[in-house]
Short mmCIF file of C-alpha atoms in Angstrom, two decimals:
data_model
loop_
_atom_site.label_atom_id
_atom_site.label_comp_id
_atom_site.label_asym_id
_atom_site.label_seq_id
_atom_site.Cartn_x
_atom_site.Cartn_y
_atom_site.Cartn_z
CA MET C 22 -14.12 0.30 -22.15
CA ALA C 23 -16.84 -1.69 -20.46
CA SER C 24 -17.30 -0.99 -16.77
CA HIS C 25 -17.58 -3.87 -14.31
CA GLN C 26 -20.48 -3.98 -11.90
CA ARG C 27 -19.30 -3.95 -8.27
CA ARG C 28 -20.77 -6.44 -5.80
CA ASP C 29 -21.99 -4.91 -2.57
CA GLU C 30 -21.04 -6.14 0.89
CA ASN C 31 -24.10 -8.45 0.93
CA GLY C 32 -22.86 -10.23 -2.18
CA GLY C 33 -25.47 -8.68 -4.47
CA ALA C 34 -25.13 -6.23 -7.32
CA ALA C 35 -24.35 -2.74 -6.07
CA ALA C 36 -26.79 0.01 -6.79
CA GLU C 37 -25.85 2.38 -9.59
CA GLU C 38 -24.93 6.00 -9.02
CA GLU C 39 -27.34 8.70 -10.18
CA ASP C 40 -25.38 9.04 -13.44
CA GLY C 41 -25.77 5.30 -14.09
CA SER C 42 -22.14 4.46 -13.32
CA THR C 43 -20.78 1.90 -10.89
CA PRO C 44 -20.27 3.17 -7.32
CA GLY C 45 -16.64 4.08 -6.79
CA SER C 46 -15.99 4.60 -10.49
CA ILE C 47 -15.13 7.89 -12.18
CA TYR C 48 -18.17 8.35 -14.43
CA GLY C 49 -18.13 4.62 -15.21
CA PHE C 50 -14.34 4.28 -15.51
CA GLU C 51 -12.20 2.27 -13.13
CA SER C 52 -9.41 4.84 -12.89
CA LEU C 53 -8.38 8.30 -14.04
CA HIS C 54 -5.91 6.73 -16.47
CA ARG C 55 -8.62 4.66 -18.15
CA LEU C 56 -10.96 7.66 -18.34
CA LEU C 57 -8.27 9.70 -20.09
CA GLU C 58 -7.33 6.86 -22.43
CA ALA C 59 -10.95 6.47 -23.55
CA ASN C 60 -11.57 10.18 -24.10
CA LEU C 61 -8.33 11.61 -25.50
CA LYS C 62 -6.80 11.20 -28.94
CA PRO C 63 -3.87 8.74 -28.81
CA GLN C 64 -1.16 11.35 -29.32
CA ILE C 65 -2.69 13.65 -26.68
CA PHE C 66 -3.13 10.75 -24.26
CA GLN C 67 0.53 9.78 -24.70
CA GLU C 68 1.69 13.28 -23.78
CA VAL C 69 -0.72 13.48 -20.84
CA SER C 70 0.60 10.12 -19.65
CA ARG C 71 4.15 11.45 -19.83
CA LEU C 72 3.18 14.35 -17.60
CA LEU C 73 1.16 12.24 -15.13
CA LEU C 74 3.23 9.05 -14.99
CA GLY C 75 6.70 10.18 -16.05
CA LEU C 76 9.18 8.32 -18.22
CA ASN C 77 11.27 5.31 -17.26
CA CYS C 78 14.78 5.57 -18.72
CA GLY C 79 13.40 8.09 -21.19
CA ARG C 80 10.58 5.84 -22.36
CA HIS C 81 6.94 5.31 -21.55
CA LEU C 82 6.44 2.49 -19.08
CA GLU C 83 6.05 -0.84 -20.86
CA ARG C 84 3.14 -3.18 -20.28
CA VAL C 85 3.95 -6.84 -19.63
CA SER C 86 2.01 -9.81 -20.95
CA LEU C 87 1.12 -12.34 -18.26
CA PRO C 88 0.49 -16.09 -18.67
CA GLN C 89 -2.97 -17.28 -19.66
CA ALA C 90 -3.32 -18.98 -16.27
CA ALA C 91 -3.21 -15.55 -14.62
CA THR C 92 -5.50 -13.79 -17.09
CA SER C 93 -8.01 -16.64 -16.88
CA LEU C 94 -8.15 -16.30 -13.10
CA SER C 95 -8.70 -12.55 -13.51
CA ALA C 96 -11.62 -13.13 -15.88
CA GLU C 97 -13.15 -15.92 -13.79
CA HIS C 98 -12.98 -14.04 -10.48
CA ASP C 99 -13.49 -10.52 -11.85
CA PHE C 100 -10.38 -8.82 -10.50
CA ASP C 101 -8.36 -6.11 -12.20
CA LEU C 102 -5.00 -7.39 -13.49
CA GLN C 103 -2.27 -5.12 -14.79
CA ALA C 104 1.46 -5.61 -15.35
CA PHE C 105 4.34 -3.28 -16.23
CA CYS C 106 8.12 -3.18 -16.40
CA PHE C 107 10.59 -0.67 -14.94
CA HIS C 108 13.94 -0.75 -16.74
CA ALA C 109 17.36 0.46 -15.63
CA ASP C 110 20.23 1.57 -17.83
CA LYS C 111 22.59 -1.19 -18.94
CA GLU C 112 25.77 -1.34 -16.85
CA LEU C 113 29.19 -2.73 -17.76
CA LEU C 114 30.11 -4.19 -14.37
CA ARG C 115 26.74 -5.29 -12.94
CA GLN C 116 24.17 -7.63 -14.39
CA PRO C 117 20.51 -6.53 -14.25
CA ARG C 118 18.80 -7.30 -10.94
CA ILE C 119 15.24 -7.86 -12.11
CA VAL C 120 12.60 -8.85 -9.59
CA ARG C 121 8.89 -9.34 -10.22
CA VAL C 122 6.70 -7.76 -7.53
CA GLY C 123 2.95 -7.93 -6.91
CA LEU C 124 0.35 -5.94 -4.95
CA ILE C 125 -3.12 -7.23 -4.02
CA GLN C 126 -6.11 -5.03 -3.17
CA ASN C 127 -9.48 -6.44 -2.15
CA ALA C 128 -12.87 -5.68 -0.65
CA ILE C 129 -14.34 -7.65 2.23
CA GLY C 130 -16.39 -10.70 1.25
CA LEU C 131 -19.39 -10.58 3.61
CA PRO C 132 -21.29 -7.96 5.63
CA THR C 133 -19.58 -6.88 8.85
CA THR C 134 -22.56 -8.41 10.70
CA ALA C 135 -21.61 -11.93 9.59
CA HIS C 136 -19.88 -14.30 11.99
CA PHE C 137 -16.20 -13.43 12.24
CA VAL C 138 -15.15 -16.90 11.10
CA ASP C 139 -17.33 -16.56 8.00
CA GLN C 140 -15.90 -13.11 7.27
CA LYS C 141 -12.35 -14.44 7.41
CA ASN C 142 -13.19 -17.39 5.16
CA ALA C 143 -14.91 -15.15 2.63
CA ILE C 144 -11.88 -12.85 2.41
CA ARG C 145 -9.51 -15.79 1.99
CA GLN C 146 -11.69 -17.10 -0.83
CA LYS C 147 -11.47 -13.71 -2.59
CA VAL C 148 -7.72 -13.36 -2.14
CA GLU C 149 -6.65 -16.92 -2.96
CA PRO C 150 -7.20 -16.73 -6.75
CA MET C 151 -5.24 -13.46 -6.85
CA ILE C 152 -2.34 -15.11 -5.02
CA ASP C 153 -2.55 -17.98 -7.49
CA ALA C 154 -2.49 -15.49 -10.36
CA ALA C 155 0.60 -13.88 -8.84
CA GLY C 156 2.21 -17.30 -8.52
CA ALA C 157 1.31 -18.21 -12.11
CA SER C 158 2.86 -14.88 -13.19
CA GLY C 159 6.15 -15.66 -11.47
CA VAL C 160 5.85 -12.95 -8.83
CA ASN C 161 8.86 -13.02 -6.46
CA ILE C 162 7.58 -10.64 -3.76
CA LEU C 163 3.89 -10.09 -2.97
CA CYS C 164 2.33 -7.60 -0.55
CA LEU C 165 -1.27 -7.57 0.67
CA GLN C 166 -3.19 -4.55 1.96
CA GLU C 167 -3.28 -3.36 5.56
CA ALA C 168 -5.22 -5.70 7.90
CA TRP C 169 -6.39 -7.67 4.86
CA MET C 170 -8.05 -10.46 6.86
CA MET C 171 -10.72 -8.23 8.43
CA PRO C 172 -12.94 -5.20 7.89
CA PHE C 173 -11.20 -1.93 8.74
CA CYS C 174 -13.25 -1.54 11.88
CA PHE C 175 -11.10 0.96 13.75
CA CYS C 176 -13.57 3.77 13.14
CA THR C 177 -16.08 2.20 15.52
CA ARG C 178 -14.00 2.16 18.74
CA GLU C 179 -15.84 -1.07 19.62
CA LYS C 180 -13.58 -3.62 21.25
CA LYS C 181 -15.34 -6.69 19.89
CA TRP C 182 -13.27 -6.34 16.73
CA CYS C 183 -10.15 -7.21 18.75
CA GLU C 184 -11.17 -10.83 18.17
CA PHE C 185 -9.62 -10.50 14.71
CA ALA C 186 -6.17 -10.04 16.29
CA GLU C 187 -3.82 -13.00 15.97
CA PRO C 188 -0.21 -13.90 16.86
CA PHE C 189 2.36 -12.97 14.24
CA ASP C 190 2.62 -16.67 13.36
CA GLY C 191 -1.15 -17.21 13.48
CA GLU C 192 -3.73 -18.35 10.95
CA SER C 193 -3.20 -15.74 8.23
CA THR C 194 0.57 -16.22 8.32
CA GLN C 195 0.12 -20.00 8.17
CA PHE C 196 -2.30 -19.57 5.25
CA LEU C 197 0.24 -17.48 3.32
CA GLN C 198 3.22 -19.66 4.23
CA GLU C 199 1.74 -22.40 2.06
CA PHE C 200 1.69 -20.08 -0.94
CA ALA C 201 5.20 -18.82 -0.19
CA ARG C 202 6.49 -22.39 -0.34
CA LYS C 203 4.35 -23.31 -3.34
CA TYR C 204 5.43 -20.36 -5.48
CA ASN C 205 8.92 -19.68 -4.04
CA MET C 206 7.56 -16.24 -3.14
CA VAL C 207 8.26 -13.68 -0.41
CA ILE C 208 4.93 -12.47 1.02
CA VAL C 209 4.23 -9.43 3.21
CA ASN C 210 1.30 -10.21 5.53
CA SER C 211 -0.28 -7.16 7.18
CA ILE C 212 -2.26 -8.16 10.29
CA LEU C 213 -3.79 -7.04 13.55
CA GLU C 214 -1.26 -8.70 15.85
CA ARG C 215 -1.84 -9.95 19.38
CA ASP C 216 1.51 -10.11 21.18
CA ILE C 217 1.01 -13.17 23.33
CA HIS C 218 4.41 -12.74 25.01
CA HIS C 219 3.72 -9.20 26.27
CA GLY C 220 0.36 -9.09 27.96
CA GLU C 221 -1.56 -9.86 24.75
CA THR C 222 -0.97 -6.28 23.60
CA ILE C 223 -2.36 -5.48 20.14
CA TRP C 224 -0.25 -4.02 17.33
CA ASN C 225 -0.70 -3.18 13.65
CA THR C 226 1.97 -5.43 12.20
CA ALA C 227 3.51 -6.61 8.95
CA VAL C 228 4.91 -10.16 8.93
CA VAL C 229 7.55 -10.82 6.26
CA ILE C 230 7.39 -14.44 5.09
CA GLY C 231 10.40 -15.80 3.21
CA ASN C 232 10.23 -17.72 -0.04
CA HIS C 233 10.76 -20.99 1.86
CA GLY C 234 7.71 -20.29 4.05
CA ASN C 235 9.89 -19.13 6.94
CA ILE C 236 9.16 -15.99 8.96
CA ILE C 237 11.98 -13.50 8.35
CA GLY C 238 10.69 -10.92 10.83
CA ILE C 239 8.01 -8.38 11.69
CA HIS C 240 7.53 -4.63 11.64
CA ARG C 241 4.96 -2.69 13.67
CA LYS C 242 3.29 0.46 12.43
CA ASN C 243 5.30 3.52 13.49
CA HIS C 244 2.70 6.28 13.17
CA ILE C 245 -0.91 5.95 14.35
CA PRO C 246 -3.58 8.33 12.99
CA ARG C 247 -5.94 10.38 15.10
CA VAL C 248 -7.79 12.10 12.28
CA GLY C 249 -11.39 11.84 11.10
CA ASP C 250 -12.78 8.35 11.65
CA PHE C 251 -9.33 6.80 12.00
CA ASN C 252 -9.60 6.10 15.72
CA GLU C 253 -6.85 3.50 15.65
CA SER C 254 -5.19 4.40 18.95
CA THR C 255 -8.27 2.90 20.65
CA TYR C 256 -6.84 -0.47 19.58
CA TYR C 257 -3.05 -0.13 19.29
CA MET C 258 -0.28 2.40 19.81
CA GLU C 259 2.90 3.34 17.96
CA GLY C 260 5.15 0.41 17.08
CA ASN C 261 8.42 -0.52 18.75
CA THR C 262 10.40 -2.16 15.93
CA GLY C 263 12.19 0.87 14.46
CA HIS C 264 12.73 0.88 10.69
CA PRO C 265 13.84 -2.66 9.80
CA VAL C 266 14.87 -3.64 6.30
CA PHE C 267 14.47 -7.32 5.44
CA GLU C 268 17.09 -8.86 3.19
CA THR C 269 15.23 -11.46 1.15
CA ALA C 270 16.24 -13.77 -1.67
CA TYR C 271 15.05 -11.11 -4.11
CA GLY C 272 16.19 -7.83 -2.59
CA LYS C 273 16.04 -5.61 0.48
CA ILE C 274 12.47 -4.65 1.38
CA ALA C 275 10.73 -2.61 4.07
CA VAL C 276 7.14 -1.93 5.09
CA ASN C 277 5.85 1.60 5.80
CA ILE C 278 2.37 0.83 7.08
CA CYS C 279 -0.45 3.18 6.03
CA TYR C 280 -0.31 6.48 7.99
CA GLY C 281 3.47 6.34 8.01
CA ARG C 282 3.40 7.56 4.42
CA HIS C 283 2.52 11.06 5.68
CA HIS C 284 5.84 11.25 7.57
CA PRO C 285 8.87 11.97 5.34
CA LEU C 286 11.35 10.96 8.05
CA ASN C 287 9.72 7.55 8.23
CA TRP C 288 10.39 7.02 4.53
CA LEU C 289 13.91 8.39 4.99
CA ALA C 290 14.79 5.94 7.78
CA PHE C 291 13.92 2.92 5.65
CA GLY C 292 16.12 4.34 2.91
CA LEU C 293 19.03 4.95 5.27
CA ASN C 294 18.78 1.30 6.32
CA GLY C 295 19.21 0.25 2.69
CA ALA C 296 15.71 -0.55 1.42
CA GLU C 297 15.35 -1.12 -2.32
CA ILE C 298 11.57 -1.63 -2.26
CA VAL C 299 9.25 -0.15 0.38
CA PHE C 300 5.67 -1.35 0.58
CA ASN C 301 2.89 0.87 1.89
CA PRO C 302 -0.08 -1.40 2.79
CA SER C 303 -2.95 0.97 3.53
CA ALA C 304 -6.64 1.51 4.18
CA THR C 305 -7.68 5.02 3.22
CA VAL C 306 -10.80 6.75 1.93
CA GLY C 307 -11.39 9.25 -0.84
CA GLU C 308 -12.70 12.22 1.08
CA LEU C 309 -9.69 12.25 3.38
CA SER C 310 -6.64 11.37 1.31
CA GLU C 311 -7.17 10.68 -2.38
CA PRO C 312 -5.47 13.87 -3.65
CA MET C 313 -2.41 12.90 -1.59
CA TRP C 314 -2.35 9.24 -2.67
CA PRO C 315 -0.49 9.55 -6.01
CA ILE C 316 1.94 12.13 -4.61
CA GLU C 317 3.37 10.93 -1.30
CA ALA C 318 4.69 7.50 -2.29
CA ARG C 319 6.03 8.81 -5.58
CA ASN C 320 7.84 11.60 -3.78
CA ALA C 321 9.28 9.07 -1.32
CA ALA C 322 10.56 6.91 -4.19
CA ILE C 323 12.25 9.94 -5.73
CA ALA C 324 13.72 11.36 -2.52
CA ASN C 325 15.03 8.02 -1.25
CA SER C 326 16.03 6.32 -4.52
CA TYR C 327 13.95 3.17 -4.03
CA PHE C 328 10.78 1.61 -5.43
CA VAL C 329 7.46 1.98 -3.60
CA GLY C 330 4.44 -0.30 -3.79
CA SER C 331 1.23 1.39 -2.61
CA ILE C 332 -1.75 -0.81 -1.72
CA ASN C 333 -5.24 0.31 -0.67
CA ARG C 334 -8.39 -1.73 -0.05
CA VAL C 335 -11.60 -1.23 -2.05
CA GLY C 336 -15.29 -0.88 -1.31
CA THR C 337 -17.51 0.61 1.38
CA GLU C 338 -17.69 -1.26 4.68
CA ILE C 339 -20.89 -0.69 6.66
CA PHE C 340 -20.86 -1.39 10.40
CA PRO C 341 -23.85 -2.38 12.51
CA ASN C 342 -23.70 0.55 14.97
CA PRO C 343 -23.45 4.21 13.88
CA PHE C 344 -20.52 6.19 15.28
CA THR C 345 -19.16 9.72 15.43
CA SER C 346 -15.57 10.95 15.64
CA GLY C 347 -15.76 14.34 17.32
CA ASP C 348 -15.50 16.23 14.03
CA GLY C 349 -19.01 17.72 14.03
CA LYS C 350 -20.36 15.33 11.41
CA PRO C 351 -23.60 13.44 12.08
CA GLN C 352 -23.36 9.82 13.12
CA HIS C 353 -22.75 7.39 10.28
CA SER C 354 -22.07 3.69 9.76
CA ASP C 355 -19.19 3.63 7.32
CA PHE C 356 -15.73 5.12 6.79
CA GLY C 357 -16.50 6.15 3.23
CA HIS C 358 -15.26 4.58 0.01
CA PHE C 359 -11.88 2.82 0.07
CA TYR C 360 -10.69 3.76 -3.40
CA GLY C 361 -8.14 1.05 -4.20
CA SER C 362 -5.85 2.62 -6.84
CA SER C 363 -2.84 0.50 -5.90
CA HIS C 364 0.29 1.26 -7.93
CA PHE C 365 4.09 1.26 -8.10
CA SER C 366 6.44 4.25 -8.06
CA ALA C 367 10.09 4.21 -9.16
CA PRO C 368 13.12 6.26 -8.09
CA ASP C 369 13.28 7.94 -11.51
CA ALA C 370 9.84 9.57 -10.91
CA SER C 371 7.98 7.17 -13.20
CA CYS C 372 4.98 5.24 -11.92
CA THR C 373 2.39 2.78 -13.11
CA PRO C 374 -1.25 3.59 -13.72
CA SER C 375 -3.46 2.62 -10.79
CA LEU C 376 -5.61 -0.42 -10.28
CA SER C 377 -9.39 -0.05 -10.16
CA ARG C 378 -11.08 2.31 -7.67
CA TYR C 379 -13.76 -0.30 -6.90
CA ARG C 380 -12.69 -3.81 -7.95
CA ASP C 381 -10.31 -6.28 -6.38
CA GLY C 382 -7.02 -6.30 -8.20
CA LEU C 383 -3.48 -7.58 -8.70
CA MET C 384 -0.74 -5.23 -9.88
CA VAL C 385 2.45 -6.87 -11.16
CA SER C 386 5.68 -5.13 -12.06
CA ASP C 387 9.14 -6.14 -13.12
CA MET C 388 11.74 -3.80 -11.69
CA ASP C 389 15.48 -3.68 -12.21
CA LEU C 390 16.85 -2.83 -8.77
CA ASN C 391 19.99 -1.42 -10.39
CA LEU C 392 17.88 1.69 -10.98
CA CYS C 393 18.15 2.54 -7.26
CA ARG C 394 21.92 3.06 -7.33
CA GLN C 395 21.78 4.69 -10.74
CA LEU C 396 19.44 7.39 -9.42
CA LYS C 397 21.59 7.85 -6.30
CA ASP C 398 24.55 8.50 -8.58
CA LYS C 399 22.55 10.80 -10.86
CA TRP C 400 21.01 13.09 -8.25
CA GLY C 401 23.44 12.72 -5.35
CA PHE C 402 20.70 13.12 -2.74
CA ARG C 403 22.66 11.14 -0.16
CA MET C 404 25.82 13.11 -0.81
CA THR C 405 24.11 16.48 -0.58
CA ALA C 406 21.65 15.66 2.21
CA ARG C 407 23.45 17.53 5.05
CA TYR C 408 22.23 15.04 7.65
CA GLU C 409 24.44 16.59 10.32
CA LEU C 410 22.62 19.89 9.89
CA TYR C 411 19.23 18.32 10.49
CA ALA C 412 20.48 16.07 13.27
CA GLU C 413 21.62 19.19 15.11
CA MET C 414 18.31 20.94 14.44
CA LEU C 415 16.23 17.97 15.64
CA ALA C 416 18.38 17.55 18.75
CA LYS C 417 17.67 21.18 19.66
CA TYR C 418 13.97 20.83 18.85
CA LEU C 419 13.59 17.90 21.25
CA LYS C 420 14.80 19.96 24.19
CA SER C 421 12.26 21.73 26.40
CA ASP C 422 14.05 25.08 26.03
CA PHE C 423 13.97 25.02 22.21
CA THR C 424 13.54 28.41 20.56
CA PRO C 425 12.66 28.57 16.84
CA GLN C 426 15.25 30.26 14.64
CA VAL C 427 13.18 33.26 13.57
CA ILE C 428 14.71 36.56 12.46
CA ILE C 429 12.27 39.35 13.09
CA ASP C 430 12.02 42.34 10.80
CA PRO C 431 13.23 45.26 13.01
CA MET C 432 10.72 47.52 11.30
CA LEU C 433 7.73 45.50 12.62
#
């Protein structure tokens, strides 16, 4: 498989790694799946894929052919394009509920030193052909990455980046509303929100745009990281919107923004509210989280009997002023490599391969939402959950006089 040369943040060709491969690649390959496919015998690769990606209704996940209009856009604009199909078992009393869903990952388009207006325009120019490819592919619901209209500047603690904040119905929402109307598509728009009605407070927010271009509602990020360079609480605090599920023309969706994926109860709450698809728009780097990335969302899909779409940005974003984060590391000017690898997970433990670790990309998947109920019936997680037991435990834990239930060995 030929590797694709990444463009650096100045628009030029990125320097090669010492081994001659593209930065962000795995020895020249865009993903672990592609590395294995190129280096294993077909029968061995098939078995390895079964172990890594699972089976959907007892079968390997099927690839889907997309229209030439979409593949041509992928070739012209050099973005990774993959498509798959999750089946459900045939039922006698319900028709299939098939929805086509898309995820977009992208790098920034200009250096972080460029004028903010130019940075926004460059990102829109990168994302637009991928939205068009999604529209040409008949995608019903599309989700973009966390804070897609800006560099992920929250490592710097510099307040000038607050200029990227916008009202929930601001320029990025208006930009995407046109596509929602054009393609009859629900779009999840993850932004840095400025709440103009409450003291211009800033939030990390997802705006859910309906397929008629209407705004269905918003959700604000529930859990804010304070780890490594993720100094996000300098800019915004924990959200105040609970765990809303948005009933759209194509199904019930929710948005678990970035760091919320590390909190199992966050995933649970969206499931209790009836979500069938939960999106996890993110910005995360390899050194910190990559071993966790293929596990957490997949586990959430299994435990809560819904589909999960995981989206991560790509590339290395270099900021003009070096910074430190109180972790003993020397000052530096970048977060590290955002490793992309966007993918879908299903309630039956199957998942798609990942998009590229270094290229922009569009992941498309058909999913039969009947699979959600079928897995609830099969495993009975809701029936056996013992929520009252944990409600009692958590109620005790929240009290100041809580004492852990520890039985001490009398022989100690």
